[in-house]
Short mmCIF file of N, CA, C and O in Angstrom, two decimals:
data_model
loop_
_atom_site.label_atom_id
_atom_site.label_comp_id
_atom_site.label_asym_id
_atom_site.label_seq_id
_atom_site.Cartn_x
_atom_site.Cartn_y
_atom_site.Cartn_z
N UNK F 1 49.59 -7.94 -8.10
CA UNK F 1 48.42 -8.67 -8.50
C UNK F 1 47.53 -8.90 -7.28
O UNK F 1 48.00 -9.21 -6.21
N UNK F 2 46.23 -8.76 -7.49
CA UNK F 2 45.27 -8.92 -6.42
C UNK F 2 45.05 -10.40 -6.12
O UNK F 2 45.10 -11.25 -7.00
N UNK F 3 44.75 -10.69 -4.86
CA UNK F 3 44.47 -12.06 -4.45
C UNK F 3 42.98 -12.40 -4.54
O UNK F 3 42.59 -13.52 -4.22
N UNK F 4 42.16 -11.44 -4.95
CA UNK F 4 40.71 -11.67 -4.97
C UNK F 4 40.21 -12.14 -6.33
O UNK F 4 39.06 -12.52 -6.46
N UNK F 5 41.06 -12.06 -7.34
CA UNK F 5 40.70 -12.48 -8.69
C UNK F 5 39.45 -11.75 -9.20
O UNK F 5 38.60 -12.32 -9.86
N UNK F 6 39.27 -10.49 -8.81
CA UNK F 6 38.18 -9.68 -9.30
C UNK F 6 36.88 -9.80 -8.53
O UNK F 6 35.90 -9.16 -8.86
N UNK F 7 36.83 -10.62 -7.49
CA UNK F 7 35.60 -10.77 -6.70
C UNK F 7 35.82 -10.09 -5.36
O UNK F 7 36.68 -10.50 -4.58
N UNK F 8 35.04 -9.04 -5.10
CA UNK F 8 35.20 -8.31 -3.85
C UNK F 8 34.48 -9.01 -2.71
O UNK F 8 33.46 -9.67 -2.91
N UNK F 9 34.99 -8.78 -1.52
CA UNK F 9 34.35 -9.29 -0.32
C UNK F 9 33.08 -8.47 -0.08
O UNK F 9 33.09 -7.26 -0.20
N UNK F 10 31.95 -9.12 0.25
CA UNK F 10 30.72 -8.38 0.49
C UNK F 10 30.88 -7.41 1.67
O UNK F 10 31.58 -7.70 2.63
N UNK F 11 30.23 -6.27 1.54
CA UNK F 11 30.27 -5.28 2.61
C UNK F 11 29.43 -5.76 3.79
O UNK F 11 28.53 -6.58 3.64
N UNK F 12 29.71 -5.21 4.96
CA UNK F 12 28.95 -5.55 6.16
C UNK F 12 27.51 -5.05 6.05
O UNK F 12 27.21 -4.13 5.29
N UNK F 13 26.62 -5.65 6.82
CA UNK F 13 25.21 -5.27 6.81
C UNK F 13 25.02 -3.91 7.46
O UNK F 13 25.59 -3.63 8.50
N UNK F 14 24.22 -3.08 6.82
CA UNK F 14 23.93 -1.75 7.36
C UNK F 14 22.52 -1.76 7.93
O UNK F 14 21.56 -2.08 7.22
N UNK F 15 22.39 -1.43 9.21
CA UNK F 15 21.08 -1.37 9.84
C UNK F 15 20.33 -0.14 9.37
O UNK F 15 20.85 0.97 9.41
N UNK F 16 19.12 -0.34 8.89
CA UNK F 16 18.25 0.75 8.47
C UNK F 16 16.91 0.55 9.14
O UNK F 16 16.50 -0.59 9.40
N UNK F 17 16.18 1.64 9.36
CA UNK F 17 14.86 1.47 9.95
C UNK F 17 13.94 0.70 8.99
O UNK F 17 14.03 0.88 7.77
N UNK F 18 13.11 -0.16 9.56
CA UNK F 18 12.20 -0.93 8.72
C UNK F 18 11.06 -0.05 8.23
O UNK F 18 10.66 0.90 8.88
N UNK F 19 10.55 -0.39 7.07
CA UNK F 19 9.40 0.33 6.54
C UNK F 19 8.15 -0.03 7.34
O UNK F 19 8.02 -1.15 7.83
N UNK F 20 7.26 0.92 7.44
CA UNK F 20 6.00 0.66 8.12
C UNK F 20 5.14 -0.26 7.26
O UNK F 20 5.18 -0.19 6.04
N UNK F 21 4.33 -1.11 7.90
CA UNK F 21 3.49 -2.00 7.11
C UNK F 21 2.27 -1.27 6.54
O UNK F 21 1.81 -0.27 7.09
N UNK F 22 1.74 -1.79 5.45
CA UNK F 22 0.51 -1.25 4.87
C UNK F 22 -0.63 -1.58 5.82
O UNK F 22 -0.75 -2.70 6.31
N UNK F 23 -1.46 -0.60 6.09
CA UNK F 23 -2.57 -0.77 7.03
C UNK F 23 -3.93 -0.80 6.33
O UNK F 23 -4.84 -1.48 6.77
N UNK F 24 -4.07 -0.05 5.24
CA UNK F 24 -5.36 0.04 4.54
C UNK F 24 -5.20 -0.24 3.06
O UNK F 24 -4.24 0.20 2.44
N UNK F 25 -6.17 -0.96 2.50
CA UNK F 25 -6.28 -1.15 1.07
C UNK F 25 -7.63 -0.56 0.67
O UNK F 25 -8.66 -0.98 1.19
N UNK F 26 -7.61 0.41 -0.22
CA UNK F 26 -8.83 1.06 -0.69
C UNK F 26 -9.02 0.68 -2.14
O UNK F 26 -8.17 0.97 -2.98
N UNK F 27 -10.12 -0.01 -2.42
CA UNK F 27 -10.47 -0.36 -3.79
C UNK F 27 -11.52 0.66 -4.23
O UNK F 27 -12.61 0.72 -3.67
N UNK F 28 -11.14 1.48 -5.20
CA UNK F 28 -11.97 2.62 -5.59
C UNK F 28 -12.01 2.74 -7.10
O UNK F 28 -11.04 2.39 -7.78
N UNK F 29 -13.14 3.23 -7.61
CA UNK F 29 -13.28 3.46 -9.04
C UNK F 29 -12.51 4.72 -9.41
O UNK F 29 -12.58 5.73 -8.72
N UNK F 30 -11.77 4.64 -10.49
CA UNK F 30 -11.02 5.80 -10.96
C UNK F 30 -11.17 5.89 -12.47
O UNK F 30 -10.49 5.18 -13.21
N UNK F 31 -12.09 6.72 -12.91
CA UNK F 31 -12.32 6.90 -14.34
C UNK F 31 -12.86 5.66 -15.02
O UNK F 31 -12.52 5.38 -16.16
N UNK F 32 -13.68 4.89 -14.31
CA UNK F 32 -14.28 3.70 -14.90
C UNK F 32 -13.53 2.41 -14.67
O UNK F 32 -13.98 1.35 -15.08
N UNK F 33 -12.38 2.46 -14.04
CA UNK F 33 -11.61 1.25 -13.75
C UNK F 33 -11.32 1.18 -12.26
O UNK F 33 -11.05 2.20 -11.62
N UNK F 34 -11.38 -0.03 -11.70
CA UNK F 34 -11.08 -0.20 -10.28
C UNK F 34 -9.58 -0.09 -10.04
O UNK F 34 -8.77 -0.61 -10.80
N UNK F 35 -9.23 0.62 -8.97
CA UNK F 35 -7.84 0.82 -8.59
C UNK F 35 -7.71 0.44 -7.12
O UNK F 35 -8.57 0.77 -6.31
N UNK F 36 -6.65 -0.26 -6.77
CA UNK F 36 -6.36 -0.60 -5.38
C UNK F 36 -5.23 0.30 -4.90
O UNK F 36 -4.13 0.26 -5.45
N UNK F 37 -5.51 1.10 -3.88
CA UNK F 37 -4.51 2.02 -3.34
C UNK F 37 -4.13 1.55 -1.94
O UNK F 37 -5.00 1.27 -1.12
N UNK F 38 -2.82 1.46 -1.67
CA UNK F 38 -2.32 0.99 -0.39
C UNK F 38 -1.84 2.16 0.45
O UNK F 38 -1.09 3.01 -0.03
N UNK F 39 -2.26 2.18 1.73
CA UNK F 39 -1.96 3.27 2.62
C UNK F 39 -1.36 2.77 3.93
O UNK F 39 -1.70 1.69 4.41
N UNK F 40 -0.49 3.62 4.52
CA UNK F 40 0.01 3.37 5.86
C UNK F 40 -1.06 3.77 6.87
O UNK F 40 -2.09 4.34 6.49
N UNK F 41 -0.83 3.53 8.14
CA UNK F 41 -1.78 3.92 9.18
C UNK F 41 -2.00 5.43 9.20
O UNK F 41 -3.05 5.91 9.63
N UNK F 42 -1.03 6.19 8.71
CA UNK F 42 -1.14 7.66 8.67
C UNK F 42 -1.93 8.14 7.46
O UNK F 42 -2.02 9.35 7.25
N UNK F 43 -2.45 7.23 6.65
CA UNK F 43 -3.19 7.52 5.42
C UNK F 43 -2.27 8.09 4.33
O UNK F 43 -2.71 8.78 3.45
N UNK F 44 -1.00 7.78 4.41
CA UNK F 44 -0.04 8.16 3.38
C UNK F 44 0.00 7.03 2.36
O UNK F 44 0.25 5.87 2.71
N UNK F 45 -0.24 7.34 1.08
CA UNK F 45 -0.27 6.31 0.05
C UNK F 45 1.14 5.85 -0.27
O UNK F 45 2.05 6.65 -0.48
N UNK F 46 1.32 4.52 -0.31
CA UNK F 46 2.63 3.95 -0.62
C UNK F 46 2.66 3.19 -1.94
O UNK F 46 3.74 2.95 -2.48
N UNK F 47 1.48 2.82 -2.48
CA UNK F 47 1.47 2.10 -3.74
C UNK F 47 0.08 2.12 -4.35
O UNK F 47 -0.90 2.43 -3.67
N UNK F 48 0.01 1.77 -5.62
CA UNK F 48 -1.26 1.73 -6.34
C UNK F 48 -1.19 0.63 -7.39
O UNK F 48 -0.17 0.48 -8.07
N UNK F 49 -2.25 -0.17 -7.48
CA UNK F 49 -2.30 -1.28 -8.41
C UNK F 49 -3.63 -1.26 -9.16
O UNK F 49 -4.60 -0.68 -8.70
N UNK F 50 -3.67 -2.00 -10.26
CA UNK F 50 -4.92 -2.27 -10.94
C UNK F 50 -5.80 -3.04 -9.95
O UNK F 50 -5.31 -3.87 -9.18
N UNK F 51 -7.08 -2.78 -9.97
CA UNK F 51 -7.98 -3.38 -8.99
C UNK F 51 -8.09 -4.89 -9.03
O UNK F 51 -8.51 -5.51 -8.07
N UNK F 52 -7.72 -5.51 -10.14
CA UNK F 52 -7.89 -6.95 -10.27
C UNK F 52 -6.64 -7.79 -10.14
O UNK F 52 -6.68 -8.98 -10.45
N UNK F 53 -5.54 -7.24 -9.68
CA UNK F 53 -4.32 -8.04 -9.59
C UNK F 53 -4.43 -9.08 -8.48
O UNK F 53 -5.02 -8.83 -7.44
N UNK F 54 -3.89 -10.27 -8.68
CA UNK F 54 -4.01 -11.34 -7.69
C UNK F 54 -3.36 -11.01 -6.34
O UNK F 54 -3.81 -11.49 -5.30
N UNK F 55 -2.31 -10.20 -6.35
CA UNK F 55 -1.64 -9.87 -5.09
C UNK F 55 -2.57 -9.11 -4.15
O UNK F 55 -2.57 -9.35 -2.95
N UNK F 56 -3.37 -8.21 -4.70
CA UNK F 56 -4.31 -7.46 -3.88
C UNK F 56 -5.41 -8.40 -3.38
O UNK F 56 -5.81 -8.34 -2.22
N UNK F 57 -5.88 -9.29 -4.24
CA UNK F 57 -6.90 -10.26 -3.83
C UNK F 57 -6.41 -11.11 -2.67
O UNK F 57 -7.17 -11.41 -1.75
N UNK F 58 -5.13 -11.49 -2.68
CA UNK F 58 -4.56 -12.27 -1.58
C UNK F 58 -4.52 -11.45 -0.29
O UNK F 58 -4.79 -11.98 0.78
N UNK F 59 -4.16 -10.17 -0.40
CA UNK F 59 -4.07 -9.33 0.79
C UNK F 59 -5.41 -9.16 1.49
O UNK F 59 -5.47 -9.12 2.71
N UNK F 60 -6.48 -9.05 0.71
CA UNK F 60 -7.79 -8.74 1.29
C UNK F 60 -8.66 -9.98 1.46
O UNK F 60 -9.80 -9.87 1.92
N UNK F 61 -8.13 -11.14 1.13
CA UNK F 61 -8.90 -12.38 1.22
C UNK F 61 -9.39 -12.59 2.65
O UNK F 61 -8.63 -12.55 3.60
N UNK F 62 -10.69 -12.82 2.80
CA UNK F 62 -11.28 -13.10 4.10
C UNK F 62 -11.60 -11.86 4.94
O UNK F 62 -12.13 -11.99 6.03
N UNK F 63 -11.27 -10.68 4.46
CA UNK F 63 -11.54 -9.45 5.20
C UNK F 63 -12.85 -8.82 4.74
O UNK F 63 -13.19 -8.87 3.56
N UNK F 64 -13.57 -8.23 5.66
CA UNK F 64 -14.81 -7.53 5.35
C UNK F 64 -14.49 -6.05 5.16
O UNK F 64 -13.93 -5.42 6.06
N UNK F 65 -14.87 -5.47 4.02
CA UNK F 65 -14.59 -4.06 3.80
C UNK F 65 -15.61 -3.16 4.49
O UNK F 65 -16.73 -3.56 4.75
N UNK F 66 -15.18 -1.95 4.76
CA UNK F 66 -16.08 -0.89 5.19
C UNK F 66 -16.45 -0.16 3.90
O UNK F 66 -15.56 0.22 3.13
N UNK F 67 -17.73 0.01 3.66
CA UNK F 67 -18.17 0.69 2.43
C UNK F 67 -18.11 2.18 2.67
O UNK F 67 -18.68 2.67 3.64
N UNK F 68 -17.39 2.89 1.86
CA UNK F 68 -17.27 4.35 1.87
C UNK F 68 -15.96 4.81 2.51
O UNK F 68 -15.55 4.33 3.55
N UNK F 69 -15.35 5.76 1.83
CA UNK F 69 -14.15 6.43 2.32
C UNK F 69 -14.43 7.93 2.36
O UNK F 69 -13.64 8.73 1.91
N UNK F 70 -15.62 8.28 2.88
CA UNK F 70 -16.04 9.68 2.91
C UNK F 70 -15.67 10.40 4.19
O UNK F 70 -15.94 11.58 4.32
N UNK F 71 -15.07 9.71 5.14
CA UNK F 71 -14.70 10.35 6.40
C UNK F 71 -13.62 11.40 6.21
O UNK F 71 -12.87 11.38 5.23
N UNK F 72 -13.53 12.33 7.16
CA UNK F 72 -12.52 13.39 7.05
C UNK F 72 -11.08 12.86 7.06
O UNK F 72 -10.18 13.51 6.55
N UNK F 73 -10.87 11.69 7.63
CA UNK F 73 -9.52 11.12 7.66
C UNK F 73 -9.03 10.75 6.26
O UNK F 73 -7.82 10.62 6.04
N UNK F 74 -9.95 10.60 5.30
CA UNK F 74 -9.59 10.24 3.93
C UNK F 74 -9.56 11.44 2.99
O UNK F 74 -9.23 11.30 1.81
N UNK F 75 -9.89 12.62 3.46
CA UNK F 75 -9.97 13.80 2.59
C UNK F 75 -8.68 14.07 1.83
O UNK F 75 -8.69 14.23 0.62
N UNK F 76 -7.58 14.13 2.52
CA UNK F 76 -6.30 14.43 1.86
C UNK F 76 -5.83 13.26 0.99
O UNK F 76 -5.32 13.46 -0.12
N UNK F 77 -6.01 12.05 1.47
CA UNK F 77 -5.51 10.88 0.76
C UNK F 77 -6.26 10.61 -0.55
O UNK F 77 -5.67 10.14 -1.52
N UNK F 78 -7.55 10.94 -0.58
CA UNK F 78 -8.37 10.64 -1.76
C UNK F 78 -8.92 11.90 -2.40
O UNK F 78 -9.99 11.89 -3.00
N UNK F 79 -8.19 12.98 -2.32
CA UNK F 79 -8.68 14.26 -2.81
C UNK F 79 -8.93 14.29 -4.32
O UNK F 79 -9.70 15.10 -4.80
N UNK F 80 -8.35 13.41 -5.08
CA UNK F 80 -8.55 13.39 -6.52
C UNK F 80 -9.79 12.63 -6.95
O UNK F 80 -10.09 12.56 -8.14
N UNK F 81 -10.52 12.04 -6.01
CA UNK F 81 -11.71 11.25 -6.32
C UNK F 81 -12.97 12.03 -5.98
O UNK F 81 -13.00 12.81 -5.04
N UNK F 82 -14.02 11.75 -6.74
CA UNK F 82 -15.30 12.42 -6.50
C UNK F 82 -15.98 11.85 -5.26
O UNK F 82 -15.60 10.78 -4.76
N UNK F 83 -16.99 12.55 -4.79
CA UNK F 83 -17.76 12.10 -3.63
C UNK F 83 -18.42 10.75 -3.92
O UNK F 83 -18.44 9.86 -3.06
N UNK F 84 -18.92 10.57 -5.13
CA UNK F 84 -19.57 9.30 -5.50
C UNK F 84 -18.57 8.15 -5.51
O UNK F 84 -18.88 7.04 -5.06
N UNK F 85 -17.37 8.40 -6.03
CA UNK F 85 -16.34 7.35 -6.03
C UNK F 85 -15.94 6.99 -4.60
O UNK F 85 -15.76 5.81 -4.28
N UNK F 86 -15.82 7.97 -3.76
CA UNK F 86 -15.44 7.71 -2.37
C UNK F 86 -16.54 6.98 -1.61
O UNK F 86 -16.26 6.13 -0.77
N UNK F 87 -17.81 7.28 -1.89
CA UNK F 87 -18.91 6.58 -1.23
C UNK F 87 -18.97 5.11 -1.64
O UNK F 87 -19.33 4.26 -0.85
N UNK F 88 -18.62 4.81 -2.87
CA UNK F 88 -18.67 3.45 -3.38
C UNK F 88 -17.41 2.65 -3.08
O UNK F 88 -17.36 1.45 -3.35
N UNK F 89 -16.39 3.28 -2.53
CA UNK F 89 -15.10 2.62 -2.28
C UNK F 89 -15.22 1.55 -1.19
O UNK F 89 -16.02 1.67 -0.27
N UNK F 90 -14.40 0.52 -1.32
CA UNK F 90 -14.27 -0.52 -0.28
C UNK F 90 -12.95 -0.28 0.44
O UNK F 90 -11.89 -0.23 -0.18
N UNK F 91 -13.03 -0.14 1.77
CA UNK F 91 -11.84 0.10 2.58
C UNK F 91 -11.57 -1.13 3.43
O UNK F 91 -12.39 -1.51 4.26
N UNK F 92 -10.43 -1.77 3.19
CA UNK F 92 -10.02 -2.97 3.95
C UNK F 92 -8.94 -2.56 4.94
O UNK F 92 -7.99 -1.88 4.58
N UNK F 93 -9.10 -2.99 6.18
CA UNK F 93 -8.09 -2.75 7.22
C UNK F 93 -7.31 -4.04 7.41
O UNK F 93 -7.89 -5.08 7.78
N UNK F 94 -6.01 -4.00 7.17
CA UNK F 94 -5.16 -5.18 7.28
C UNK F 94 -4.68 -5.38 8.70
O UNK F 94 -4.45 -4.41 9.44
N UNK F 95 -4.50 -6.62 9.07
CA UNK F 95 -3.92 -6.96 10.37
C UNK F 95 -2.43 -6.62 10.34
O UNK F 95 -1.75 -6.88 9.37
N UNK F 96 -1.96 -6.03 11.39
CA UNK F 96 -0.54 -5.66 11.43
C UNK F 96 0.17 -6.53 12.44
O UNK F 96 -0.29 -6.85 13.46
#
């Protein structure tokens, strides 16, 4: 008979590399609805939300956006958006 009564001892902590923080929030029109896309400093997209969710509003609160994501650094990241959508986009840079 086991002395643990069916409850196992927790395993030791495993060190893993930490995830990189989100650096950019791009609020862009996508088919008539605002979408908030989150990017790392490398412009790799890590998440996407509806444009009006409160969590995104909290992230960008007090920050001034740069209008337009038409630069070449955004070409690969926003390739599914039209030139007009990219020009109207708000790009927020988060403090890291």
